[in-house]
XYZ file of C-alpha atoms in Angstrom:
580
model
C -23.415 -10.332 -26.606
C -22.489 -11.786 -29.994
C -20.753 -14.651 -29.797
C -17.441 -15.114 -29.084
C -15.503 -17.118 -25.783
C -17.647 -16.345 -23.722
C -18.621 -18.631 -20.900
C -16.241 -21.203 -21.540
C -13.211 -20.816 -18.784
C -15.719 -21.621 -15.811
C -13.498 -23.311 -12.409
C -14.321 -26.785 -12.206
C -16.412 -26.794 -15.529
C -13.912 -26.302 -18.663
C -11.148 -28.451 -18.879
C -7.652 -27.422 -19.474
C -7.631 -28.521 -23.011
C -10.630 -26.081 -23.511
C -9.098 -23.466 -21.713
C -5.988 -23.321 -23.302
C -8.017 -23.956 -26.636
C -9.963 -20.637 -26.067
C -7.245 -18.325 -24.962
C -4.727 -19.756 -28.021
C -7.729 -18.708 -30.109
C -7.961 -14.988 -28.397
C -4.193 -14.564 -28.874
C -3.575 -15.731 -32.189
C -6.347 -13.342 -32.740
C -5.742 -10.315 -30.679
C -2.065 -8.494 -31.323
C -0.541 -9.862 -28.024
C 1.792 -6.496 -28.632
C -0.896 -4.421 -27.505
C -0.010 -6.217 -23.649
C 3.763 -6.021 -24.127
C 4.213 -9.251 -25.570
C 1.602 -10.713 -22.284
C 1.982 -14.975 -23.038
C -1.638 -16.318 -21.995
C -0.943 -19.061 -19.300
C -3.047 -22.389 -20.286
C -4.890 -23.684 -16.894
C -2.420 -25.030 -14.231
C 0.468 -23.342 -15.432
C 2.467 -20.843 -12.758
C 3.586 -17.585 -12.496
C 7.232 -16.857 -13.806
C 8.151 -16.994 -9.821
C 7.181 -20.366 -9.823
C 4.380 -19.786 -6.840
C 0.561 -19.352 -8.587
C 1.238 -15.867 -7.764
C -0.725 -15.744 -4.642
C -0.061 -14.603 -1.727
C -2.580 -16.967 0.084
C -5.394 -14.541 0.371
C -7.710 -13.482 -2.027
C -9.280 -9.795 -2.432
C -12.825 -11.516 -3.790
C -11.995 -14.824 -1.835
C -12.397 -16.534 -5.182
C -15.507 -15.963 -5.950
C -17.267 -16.025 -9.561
C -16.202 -13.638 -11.873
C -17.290 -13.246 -15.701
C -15.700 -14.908 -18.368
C -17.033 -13.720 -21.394
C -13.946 -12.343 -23.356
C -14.323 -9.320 -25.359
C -14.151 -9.388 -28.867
C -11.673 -10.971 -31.545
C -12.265 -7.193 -33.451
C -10.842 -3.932 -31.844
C -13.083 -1.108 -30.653
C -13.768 1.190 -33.266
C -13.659 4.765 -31.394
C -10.858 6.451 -30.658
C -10.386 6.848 -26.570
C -11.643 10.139 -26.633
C -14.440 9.663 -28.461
C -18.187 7.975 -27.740
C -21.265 7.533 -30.237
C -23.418 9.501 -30.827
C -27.007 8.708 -29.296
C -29.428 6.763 -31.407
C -26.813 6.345 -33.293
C -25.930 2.287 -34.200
C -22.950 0.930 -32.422
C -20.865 -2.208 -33.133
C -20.568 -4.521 -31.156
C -16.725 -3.894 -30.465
C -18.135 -0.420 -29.965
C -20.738 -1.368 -27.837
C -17.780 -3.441 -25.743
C -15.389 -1.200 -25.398
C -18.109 1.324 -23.743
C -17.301 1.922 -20.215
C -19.530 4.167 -17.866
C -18.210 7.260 -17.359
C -18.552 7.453 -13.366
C -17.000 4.151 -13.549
C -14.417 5.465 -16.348
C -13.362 8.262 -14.116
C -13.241 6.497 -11.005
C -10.381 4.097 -12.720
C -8.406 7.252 -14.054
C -8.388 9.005 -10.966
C -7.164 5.702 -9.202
C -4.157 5.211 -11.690
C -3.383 9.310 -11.110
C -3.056 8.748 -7.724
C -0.665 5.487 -7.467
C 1.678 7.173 -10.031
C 2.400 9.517 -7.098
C 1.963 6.971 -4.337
C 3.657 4.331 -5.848
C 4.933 5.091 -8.603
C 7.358 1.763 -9.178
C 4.242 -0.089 -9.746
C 3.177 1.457 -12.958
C -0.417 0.597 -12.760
C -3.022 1.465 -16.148
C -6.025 2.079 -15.384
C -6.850 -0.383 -18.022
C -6.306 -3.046 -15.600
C -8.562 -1.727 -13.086
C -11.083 -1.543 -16.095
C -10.290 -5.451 -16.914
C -10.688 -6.720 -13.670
C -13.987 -4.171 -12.914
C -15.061 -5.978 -16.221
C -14.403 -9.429 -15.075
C -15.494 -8.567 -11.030
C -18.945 -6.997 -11.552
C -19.578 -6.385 -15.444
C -18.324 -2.344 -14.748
C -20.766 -1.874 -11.997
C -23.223 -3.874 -13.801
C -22.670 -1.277 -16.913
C -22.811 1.883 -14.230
C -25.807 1.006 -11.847
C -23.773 4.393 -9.935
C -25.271 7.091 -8.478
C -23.217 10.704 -9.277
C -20.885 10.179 -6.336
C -20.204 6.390 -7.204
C -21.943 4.508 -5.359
C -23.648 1.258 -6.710
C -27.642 1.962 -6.797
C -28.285 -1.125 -5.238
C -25.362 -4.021 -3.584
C -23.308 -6.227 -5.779
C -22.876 -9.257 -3.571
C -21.334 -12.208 -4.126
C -22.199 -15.617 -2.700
C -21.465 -17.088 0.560
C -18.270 -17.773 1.232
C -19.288 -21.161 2.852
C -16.608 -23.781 1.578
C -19.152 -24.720 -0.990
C -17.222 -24.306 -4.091
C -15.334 -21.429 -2.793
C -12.883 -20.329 -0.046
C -14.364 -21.279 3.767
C -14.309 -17.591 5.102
C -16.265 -16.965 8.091
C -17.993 -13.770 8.810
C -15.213 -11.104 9.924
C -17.554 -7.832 9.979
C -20.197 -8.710 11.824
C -22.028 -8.299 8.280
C -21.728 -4.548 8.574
C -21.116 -4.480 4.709
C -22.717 -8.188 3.168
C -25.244 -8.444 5.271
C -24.242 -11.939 6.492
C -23.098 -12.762 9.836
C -22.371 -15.977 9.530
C -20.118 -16.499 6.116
C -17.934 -13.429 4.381
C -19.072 -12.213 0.764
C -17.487 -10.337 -1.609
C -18.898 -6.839 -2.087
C -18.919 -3.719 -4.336
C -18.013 -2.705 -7.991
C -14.133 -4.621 -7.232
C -15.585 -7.615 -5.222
C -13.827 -7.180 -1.836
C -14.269 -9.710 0.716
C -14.862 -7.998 4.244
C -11.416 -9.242 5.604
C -9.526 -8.024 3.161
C -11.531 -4.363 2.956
C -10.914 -4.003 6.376
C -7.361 -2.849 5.328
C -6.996 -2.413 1.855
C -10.277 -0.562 1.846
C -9.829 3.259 0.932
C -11.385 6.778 0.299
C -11.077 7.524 -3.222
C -13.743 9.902 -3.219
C -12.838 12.499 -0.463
C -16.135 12.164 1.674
C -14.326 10.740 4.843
C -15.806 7.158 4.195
C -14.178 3.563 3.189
C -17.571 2.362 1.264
C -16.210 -1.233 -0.903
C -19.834 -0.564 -2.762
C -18.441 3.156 -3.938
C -15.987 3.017 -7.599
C -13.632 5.614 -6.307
C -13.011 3.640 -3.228
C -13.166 0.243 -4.873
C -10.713 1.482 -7.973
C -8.399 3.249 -5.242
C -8.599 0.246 -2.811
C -8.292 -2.258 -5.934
C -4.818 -0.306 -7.139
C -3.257 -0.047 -4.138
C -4.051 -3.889 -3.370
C -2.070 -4.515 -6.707
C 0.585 -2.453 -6.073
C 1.292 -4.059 -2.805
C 4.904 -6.422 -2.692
C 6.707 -4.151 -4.743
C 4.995 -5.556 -7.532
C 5.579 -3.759 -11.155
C 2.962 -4.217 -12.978
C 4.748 -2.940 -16.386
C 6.726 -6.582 -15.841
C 4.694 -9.897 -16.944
C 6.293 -11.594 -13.752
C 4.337 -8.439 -11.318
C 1.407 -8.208 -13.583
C 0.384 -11.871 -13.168
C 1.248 -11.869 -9.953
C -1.190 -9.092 -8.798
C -3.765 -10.077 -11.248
C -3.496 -13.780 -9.402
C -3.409 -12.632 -5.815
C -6.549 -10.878 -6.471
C -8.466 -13.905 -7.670
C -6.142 -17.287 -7.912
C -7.163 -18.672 -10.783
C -5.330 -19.000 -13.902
C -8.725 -18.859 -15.819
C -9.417 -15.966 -14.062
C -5.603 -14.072 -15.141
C -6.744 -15.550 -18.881
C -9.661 -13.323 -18.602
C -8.768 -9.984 -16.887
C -5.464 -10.154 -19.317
C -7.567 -10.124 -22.652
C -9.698 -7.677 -21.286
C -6.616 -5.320 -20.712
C -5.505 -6.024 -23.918
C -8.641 -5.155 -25.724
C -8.960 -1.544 -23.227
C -5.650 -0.378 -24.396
C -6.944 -0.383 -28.164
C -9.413 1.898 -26.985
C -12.479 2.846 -25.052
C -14.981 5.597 -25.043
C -17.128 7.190 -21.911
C -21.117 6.057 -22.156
C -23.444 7.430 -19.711
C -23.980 5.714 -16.694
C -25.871 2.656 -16.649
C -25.801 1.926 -20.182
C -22.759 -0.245 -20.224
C -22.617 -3.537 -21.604
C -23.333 -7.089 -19.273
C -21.551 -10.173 -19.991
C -23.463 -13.130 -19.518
C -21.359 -16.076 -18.598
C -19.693 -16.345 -14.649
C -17.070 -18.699 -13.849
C -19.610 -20.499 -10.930
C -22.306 -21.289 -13.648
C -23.830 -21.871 -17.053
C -26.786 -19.612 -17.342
C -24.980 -15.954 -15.796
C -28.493 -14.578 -16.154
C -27.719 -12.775 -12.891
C -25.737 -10.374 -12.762
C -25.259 -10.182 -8.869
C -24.640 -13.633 -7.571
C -27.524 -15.004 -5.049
C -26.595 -15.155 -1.601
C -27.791 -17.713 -0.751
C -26.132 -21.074 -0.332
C -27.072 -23.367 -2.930
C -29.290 -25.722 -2.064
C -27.728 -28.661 -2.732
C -24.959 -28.035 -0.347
C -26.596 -28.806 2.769
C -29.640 -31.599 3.505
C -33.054 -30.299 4.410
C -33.562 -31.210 7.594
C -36.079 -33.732 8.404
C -39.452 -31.964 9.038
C -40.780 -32.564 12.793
C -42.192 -35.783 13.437
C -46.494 -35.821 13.165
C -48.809 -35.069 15.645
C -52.150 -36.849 16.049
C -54.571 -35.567 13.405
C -51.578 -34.106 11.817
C -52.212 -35.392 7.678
C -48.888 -33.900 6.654
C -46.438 -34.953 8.518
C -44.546 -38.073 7.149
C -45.889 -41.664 7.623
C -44.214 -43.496 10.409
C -42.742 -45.387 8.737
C -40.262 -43.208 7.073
C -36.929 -42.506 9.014
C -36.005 -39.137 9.944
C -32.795 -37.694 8.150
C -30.225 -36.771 10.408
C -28.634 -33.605 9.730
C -24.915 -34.751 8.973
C -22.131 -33.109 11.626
C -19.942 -30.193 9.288
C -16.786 -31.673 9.170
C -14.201 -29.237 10.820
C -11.839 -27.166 8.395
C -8.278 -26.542 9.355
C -9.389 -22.969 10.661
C -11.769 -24.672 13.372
C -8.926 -26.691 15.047
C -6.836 -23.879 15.850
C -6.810 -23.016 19.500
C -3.886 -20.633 19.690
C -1.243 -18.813 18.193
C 2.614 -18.936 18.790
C 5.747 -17.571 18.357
C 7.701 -19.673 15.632
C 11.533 -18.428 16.513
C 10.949 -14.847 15.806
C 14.042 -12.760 16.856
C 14.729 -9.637 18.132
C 12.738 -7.117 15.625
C 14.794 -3.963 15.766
C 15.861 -1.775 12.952
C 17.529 1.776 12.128
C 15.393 4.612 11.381
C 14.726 4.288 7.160
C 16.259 0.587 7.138
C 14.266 -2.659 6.290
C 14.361 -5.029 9.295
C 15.981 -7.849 8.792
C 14.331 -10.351 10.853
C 10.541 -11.622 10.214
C 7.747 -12.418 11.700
C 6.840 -16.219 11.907
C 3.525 -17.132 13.258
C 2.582 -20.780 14.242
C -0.735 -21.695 14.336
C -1.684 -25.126 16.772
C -4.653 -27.279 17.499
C -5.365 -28.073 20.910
C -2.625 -31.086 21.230
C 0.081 -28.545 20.239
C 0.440 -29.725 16.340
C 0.793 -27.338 13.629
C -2.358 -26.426 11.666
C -1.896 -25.958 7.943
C -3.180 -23.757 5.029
C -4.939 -21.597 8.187
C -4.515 -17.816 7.123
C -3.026 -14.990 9.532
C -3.623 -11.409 9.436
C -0.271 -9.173 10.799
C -1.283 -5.592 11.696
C 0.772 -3.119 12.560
C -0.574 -1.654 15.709
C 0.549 1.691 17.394
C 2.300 5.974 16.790
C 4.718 4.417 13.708
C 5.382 5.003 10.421
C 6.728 1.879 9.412
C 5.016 -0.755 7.108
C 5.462 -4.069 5.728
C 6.917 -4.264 2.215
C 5.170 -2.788 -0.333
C 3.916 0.507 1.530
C 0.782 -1.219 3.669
C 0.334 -1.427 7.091
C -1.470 -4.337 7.132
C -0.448 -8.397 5.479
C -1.703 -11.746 5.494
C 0.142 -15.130 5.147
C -0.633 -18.752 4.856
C 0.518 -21.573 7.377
C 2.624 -23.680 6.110
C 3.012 -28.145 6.382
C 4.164 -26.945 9.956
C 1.434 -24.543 10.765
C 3.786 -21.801 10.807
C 3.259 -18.006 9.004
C 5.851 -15.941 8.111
C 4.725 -12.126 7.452
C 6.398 -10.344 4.871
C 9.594 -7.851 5.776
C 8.926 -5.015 8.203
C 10.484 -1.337 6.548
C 11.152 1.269 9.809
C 9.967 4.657 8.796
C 11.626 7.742 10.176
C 9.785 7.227 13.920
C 11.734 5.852 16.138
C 10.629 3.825 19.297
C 8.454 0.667 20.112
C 5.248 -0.980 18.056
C 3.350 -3.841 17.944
C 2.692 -5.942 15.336
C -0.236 -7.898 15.827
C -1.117 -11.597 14.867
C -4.631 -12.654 14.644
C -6.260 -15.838 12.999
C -8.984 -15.066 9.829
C -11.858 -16.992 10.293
C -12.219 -17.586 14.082
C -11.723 -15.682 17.027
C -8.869 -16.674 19.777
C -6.570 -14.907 21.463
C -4.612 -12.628 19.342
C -0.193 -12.821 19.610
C 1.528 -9.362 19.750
C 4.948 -8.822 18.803
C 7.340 -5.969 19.800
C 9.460 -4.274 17.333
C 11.502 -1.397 18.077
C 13.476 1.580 15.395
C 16.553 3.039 16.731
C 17.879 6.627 15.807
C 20.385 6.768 12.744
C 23.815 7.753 14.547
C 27.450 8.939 13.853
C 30.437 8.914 15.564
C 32.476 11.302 13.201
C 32.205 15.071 13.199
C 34.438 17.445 10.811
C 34.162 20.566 9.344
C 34.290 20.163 5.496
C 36.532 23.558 5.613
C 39.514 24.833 7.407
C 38.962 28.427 6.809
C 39.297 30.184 10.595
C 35.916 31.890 11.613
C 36.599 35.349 12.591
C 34.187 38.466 12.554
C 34.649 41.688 14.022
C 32.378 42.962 16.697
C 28.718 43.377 15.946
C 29.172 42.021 12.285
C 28.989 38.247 10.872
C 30.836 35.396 9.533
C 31.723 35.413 6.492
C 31.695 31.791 6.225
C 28.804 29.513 7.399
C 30.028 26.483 9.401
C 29.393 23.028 7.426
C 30.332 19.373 8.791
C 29.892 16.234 7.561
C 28.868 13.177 9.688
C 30.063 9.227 9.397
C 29.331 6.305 11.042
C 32.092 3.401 11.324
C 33.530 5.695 8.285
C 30.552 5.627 6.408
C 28.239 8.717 5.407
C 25.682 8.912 8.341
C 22.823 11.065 6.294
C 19.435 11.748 8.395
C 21.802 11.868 11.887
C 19.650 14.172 13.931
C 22.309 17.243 15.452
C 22.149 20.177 18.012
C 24.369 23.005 17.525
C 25.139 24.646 20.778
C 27.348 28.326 21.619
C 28.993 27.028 24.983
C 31.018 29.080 27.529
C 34.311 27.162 27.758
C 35.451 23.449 26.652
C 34.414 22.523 29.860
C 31.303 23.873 30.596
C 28.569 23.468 27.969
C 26.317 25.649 30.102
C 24.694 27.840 26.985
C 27.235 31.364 26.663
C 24.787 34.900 26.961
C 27.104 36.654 25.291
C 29.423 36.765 21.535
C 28.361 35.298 18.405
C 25.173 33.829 18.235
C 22.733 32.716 15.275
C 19.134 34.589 14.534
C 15.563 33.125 14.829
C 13.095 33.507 11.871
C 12.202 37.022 14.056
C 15.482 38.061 13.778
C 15.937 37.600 17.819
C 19.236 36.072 19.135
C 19.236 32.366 19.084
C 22.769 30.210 20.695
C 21.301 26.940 20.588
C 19.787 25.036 17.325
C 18.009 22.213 18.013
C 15.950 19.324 15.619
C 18.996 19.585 12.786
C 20.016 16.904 10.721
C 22.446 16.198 8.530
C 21.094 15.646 4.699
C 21.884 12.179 3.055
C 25.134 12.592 2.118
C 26.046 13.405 5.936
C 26.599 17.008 5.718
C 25.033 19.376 7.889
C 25.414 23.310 6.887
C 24.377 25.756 9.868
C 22.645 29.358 9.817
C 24.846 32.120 9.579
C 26.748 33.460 12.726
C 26.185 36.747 13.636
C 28.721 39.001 16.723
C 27.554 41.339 19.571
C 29.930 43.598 20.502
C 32.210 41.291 22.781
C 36.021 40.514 21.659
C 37.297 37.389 21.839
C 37.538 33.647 21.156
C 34.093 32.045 21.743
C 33.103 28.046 21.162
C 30.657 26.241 18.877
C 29.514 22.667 20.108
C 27.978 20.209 17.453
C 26.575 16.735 18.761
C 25.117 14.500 17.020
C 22.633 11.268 18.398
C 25.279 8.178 18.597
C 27.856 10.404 20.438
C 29.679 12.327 17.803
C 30.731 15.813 18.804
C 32.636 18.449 17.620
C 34.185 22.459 19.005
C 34.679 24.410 16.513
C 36.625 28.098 17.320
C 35.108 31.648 16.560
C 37.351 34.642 16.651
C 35.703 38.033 17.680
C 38.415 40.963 17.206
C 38.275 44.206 16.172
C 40.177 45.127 12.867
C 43.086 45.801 12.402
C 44.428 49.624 11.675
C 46.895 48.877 8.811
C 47.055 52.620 7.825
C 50.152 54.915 7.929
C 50.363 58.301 10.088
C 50.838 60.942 7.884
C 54.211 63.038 7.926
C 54.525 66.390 10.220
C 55.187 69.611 7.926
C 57.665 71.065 10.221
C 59.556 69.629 13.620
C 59.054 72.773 15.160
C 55.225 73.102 15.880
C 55.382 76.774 17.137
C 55.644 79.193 14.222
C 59.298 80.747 13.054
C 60.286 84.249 14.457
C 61.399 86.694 12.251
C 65.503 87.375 13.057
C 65.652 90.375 15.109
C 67.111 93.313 13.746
C-alpha cells in the first residue's frame, strides 16, 4: 500500500499528539463535506453526549482492527464502474475496490434497515468502513459464492491481555476456544454479542458471524440499535464507538466512510486490497490475528524437576518458578445477582414502560461489584423489545454494582414476560423479572351520527353504524370492541331474528367479534342487513375497559303515501233508460 497514515493510530502505541496529528492531516486533506461536515475527534475526546459513546459492550470486544487510512486522493471510477482486467489501476483505484460478494452483501444490508428501521438512516458505506477496518473486506473477498469466508477470520483471545477479559460464552461453537471469547467473521463479532445480534442475511435458515450477508445484516442492525440516527454526527459516533470503543478506532472507520462515498467499484472476489498495519501491532503481516495468547503474557511454567540420569532437566541448584496465582477480575467475585429497586413493570399495549430494570451485581459479602457486564433478555410469547427494536441489551455495573437495562416498549401482546438477567463472563444463577402489558381501554362510546337507523323488511341500512371511543376524554385508538344484536336491554342473550350483519360467505352473522377501533378511536361496522321481521331491534357495542353502548334499529314496512283514485260515478250499477 503506498504510503500514507497507515499504521500510526495503534491503542497503547501512538500518542495523542500523533493521533490527532494524523487525522488533522486526513481532514485538511480529504473534503470533510463528503461526511456531512464529520469533525475527526483527536484521542480522548467524547462523543457529543458526553459518554465515549459506548454502551459498555463491545461487538468485537475491542479487539485489533486496521488502521491504515485510505488515501489523501479520491478513487478515480465512478461507483458503477470497475477496471478493466490487466488493465493498470491507481492506487486510489486499487483502494476504493471492494469485492463484489462483499459489495453486495453491504447493499442488501442497508436495503433492508431502510424498511426495518428506517429512522436510522444507515449507508452502506459505513458497513464498508468498518468491514475495511474489522477484517480488510473479508481479507479482499476470501468468500465463497454464498458469502461465507473460505477459511475463519479470528481474532485473538480475549484474555485481559491487552484487550477486554471475556470468558468463553459459546462453548467455542464458533472460535474454537473454550476457554476465552474471540471475535469472529468478516464484522468481528464476539460470541456474546452474536448470540443476539447475530442474523440471517442470506435466507438459508442459519446465523453464521463467518457469512457477509449475516455479518453486514447483524453489523446494521447492531448500529441501528438505541434509536441511534446515523445521518446525525452525535448517532454516527455513537454506533461507530459502541462497536469498537476507541476513539482511534471512530478516526479510522470515519475516513474510510468518507473516502467510500466518493466512490467505489465491484472487483471480483478475492482480489481486494489488504491493509497492513492493526491497531495491536507494528508488523500487520497477518491478516487474521493469531489465537494464541502472546507469550509474554503468562510465565512458562517451570519444567518438572530431574530424574536420575535425566541430563536435561535443570541443575539443582536452580529454583523452580512458581506459576503466579491470576489475580481475580471484577467478573470472578460476583456470586449473585439482585434486584436494585425495580418497580412494578407494567405497561399499556403500544406504550413504552416507564419503569426500568436495575440489576445489582454482589460479591460474596454482599458489596456491589463494578464495571461487571449484564445481559437482559427478553424471555417468553411477546412482542415487546427494549428500545431500539431488539430483544436482547447489555449494561455495565455501575460504582454500586448496579445495571440498569435500557427502557422496555410493550408491543401489541398483552399478558406476562420475563425479562431475564444473567452475568457475561461467568455462570451463576440467573434473576428473572416479571413484566406484564395491559389491554388499551375506553370508557366512552358514541355514535359519531344521529341519523335514526331504519330499513324496511328484508332490505338494509342505509347508513353504516360508526362510534368513536375515549378514554378519561381522550381518543382511545387500538381499543379492541365486540358488536353484538341482543334481544332486549336486558338480556344480551344473542337475538335469532331482525337485522343482522353478513359473513365473508354471505351467511347471517349477529355478533362481530376481534374489532377495534383505528387510532383516532373510531370504529365503523359492516353494513346491517333486515329479515323479514318488523320492529325495533338493539345493537350492543362493548369495548375492553367497560365502555358500552345500545344503539336502536327500526324495522317497518313503508309507508303507502299514495292517493286512491276518484270513482267515475256514485252509482256503481249502470243507468236505466226512463221508461216510456
Amino acid at each position: 500500500m503506498t504510503a500514507h497514515f497507515g499504521r500510526r493510530l495503534r491503542k497503547g502505541a501512538a500518542t495523542t499528539a500523533v493521533a490527532a496529528a494524523a487525522v488533522a492531516a486526513l481532514s485538511a486533506s480529504q473534503a470533510p463535506a463528503a461526511t456531512g461536515g464529520h469533525r475527526t475527534l483527536a484521542a480522548g475526546q467524547t462523543a457529543p453526549d458526553g459518554s465515549d459513546g459506548s454502551t459498555g459492550r463491545s461487538a468485537t470486544g475491542d479487539s485489533p482492527y486496521y488502521t491504515d487510512l485510505p488515501p489523501l486522493s479520491s478513487p478515480n471510477p465512478s461507483p458503477s464502474q470497475s477496471p478493466s482486467i490487466g488493465t493498470p489501476v491507481s492506487v486510489g483505484e486499487a483502494e476504493a475496490g471492494i469485492p463484489a460478494t462483499v459489495l453486495d452483501a453491504y447493499k442488501k444490508a442497508e436495503a433492508e434497515l431502510a424498511e426495518s428501521k428506517p429512522g436510522c438512516n444507515l449507508p452502506w458505506q459505513l458497513l464498508a468502513a468498518i468491514g475495511k477496518v474489522e477484517s480488510g473486506q473479508a481479507r479482499g473477498g476470501q468468500v465463497d459464492a454464498n458469502g461465507t469466508t473460505t477459511s475463519k477470520i479470528l481474532g485473538p483471545a480475549l484474555d485481559g491481555n491487552g484487550f477486554a477479559l471475556i470468558r468463553d460464552t459459546d462453548n467455542g461453537k464458533y472460535d474454537g476456544n473454550s476457554e476465552y471469547d474471540q471475535a469472529v467473521g468478516p464484522m468481528q463479532f464476539i460470541p456474546s454479542t452474536w448470540a443476539w445480534a447475530g442474523r440471517d442475511g442470506n435466507g438459508d435458515g442459519v446465523k453464521d458471524p463467518n457469512n457477509v450477508y449475516d455479518a453486514a445484516l447483524a453489523a446494521g442492525h447492531y448500529l441501528c440499535r438505541n434509536d441511534w440516527n446515523l445521518s446525525t454526527d452525535a448517532g454516527l459516533r455513537s454506533a461507530i464507538l459502541s462497536y469498537n470503543n476507541s476513539t482511534d478506532y471512530l478516526n479510522t472507520v470515519l475516513s474510510w466512510l468518507e473516502y467510500y462515498r466518493k466512490g467505489t467499484h465491484s472487483v471480483p472476489d478475492g482480489t481486494g486490497t489488504l491493509p497492513s498495519g492493526r491497531s495491536d501491532d507494528g508488523s500487520g503481516a497477518n491478516p487474521s490475528p493469531s489465537t494464541s495468547t502472546p507469550a509474554t503474557s503468562t510465565p512458562s511454567p517451570s519444567p518438572s524437576p530431574s530424574t536420575p540420569g535425566d541430563t536435561t532437566g535443570p541443575s539443582p541448584s536452580a529454583p523452580a518458578t512458581p506459576t503466579p496465582t491470576p489475580t481475580p477480575t471484577p467478573t470472578d467475585t460476583v456470586s449473585k445477582l439482585a434486584d436494585a429497586g425495580t418497580a412494578k413493570l407494567t405497561a399499556t399495549a403500544g406504550d413504552a414502560f416507564t419503569k426500568k430494570i436495575s440489576t445489582r451485581a454482589q460479591d460474596a459479602a454482599g458489596k456491589g461489584v463494578a464495571k461487571v457486564r449484564i445481559r437482559f433478555t427478553i424471555v417468553g410469547a411477546t412482542d415487546a423489545t427494549f428500545a431500539g427494536g431488539e430483544k436482547v441489551a447489555q449494561a455495565v455495573t455501575n460504582a454500586s454494582g448496579v445495571a440498569v437495562a435500557p427502557a422496555l416498549q410493550a408491543g401489541e401482546t398483552t399478558g406476562d414476560f420475563t425479562v431475564r438477567a444473567t452475568l457475561l463472563g461467568r455462570t451463576i444463577t440467573a434473576l428473572d423479572y416479571t413484566a406484564s402489558v395491559t389491554p388499551r381501554v375506553a370508557d366512552t362510546l358514541a355514535r359519531t351520527s344521529t341519523t335514526a337507523l331504519t330499513c324496511t323488511p328484508g332490505g338494509e341500512f342505509a347508513d353504516q353504524v360508526e362510534v368513536k371511543a375515549t378514554y378519561g376524554g381522550a381518543v382511545a385508538g387500538k381499543v379492541a370492541a365486540t358488536a353484538t344484536l341482543i334481544k332486549a336491554a336486558d338480556d344480551a342473550t344473542e337475538n335469532d331474528k331482525g337485522p343482522y350483519f353478513k359473513d365473508a360467505d354471505g351467511k347471517t352473522v349477529r355478533t362481530l367479534t376481534g374489532l377495534a377501533t383505528d387510532a383516532d378511536g373510531l370504529l365503523k361496522l359492516p353494513k346491517l342487513y333486515a329479515d323479514d321481521t318488523t320492529g325495533t331491534f338493539l345493537l350492543r357495542i362493548t369495548t375492553t375497559g367497560g365502555a358500552t353502548l345500545t344503539v336502536e334499529l327500526t324495522v317497518a314496512a313503508a309507508t303507502d303515501t299514495s292517493s286512491p283514485s276518484p270513482s267515475a260515478s256514485a252509482d256503481p250499477s249502470p243507468s236505466a233508460s226512463p221508461s216510456a
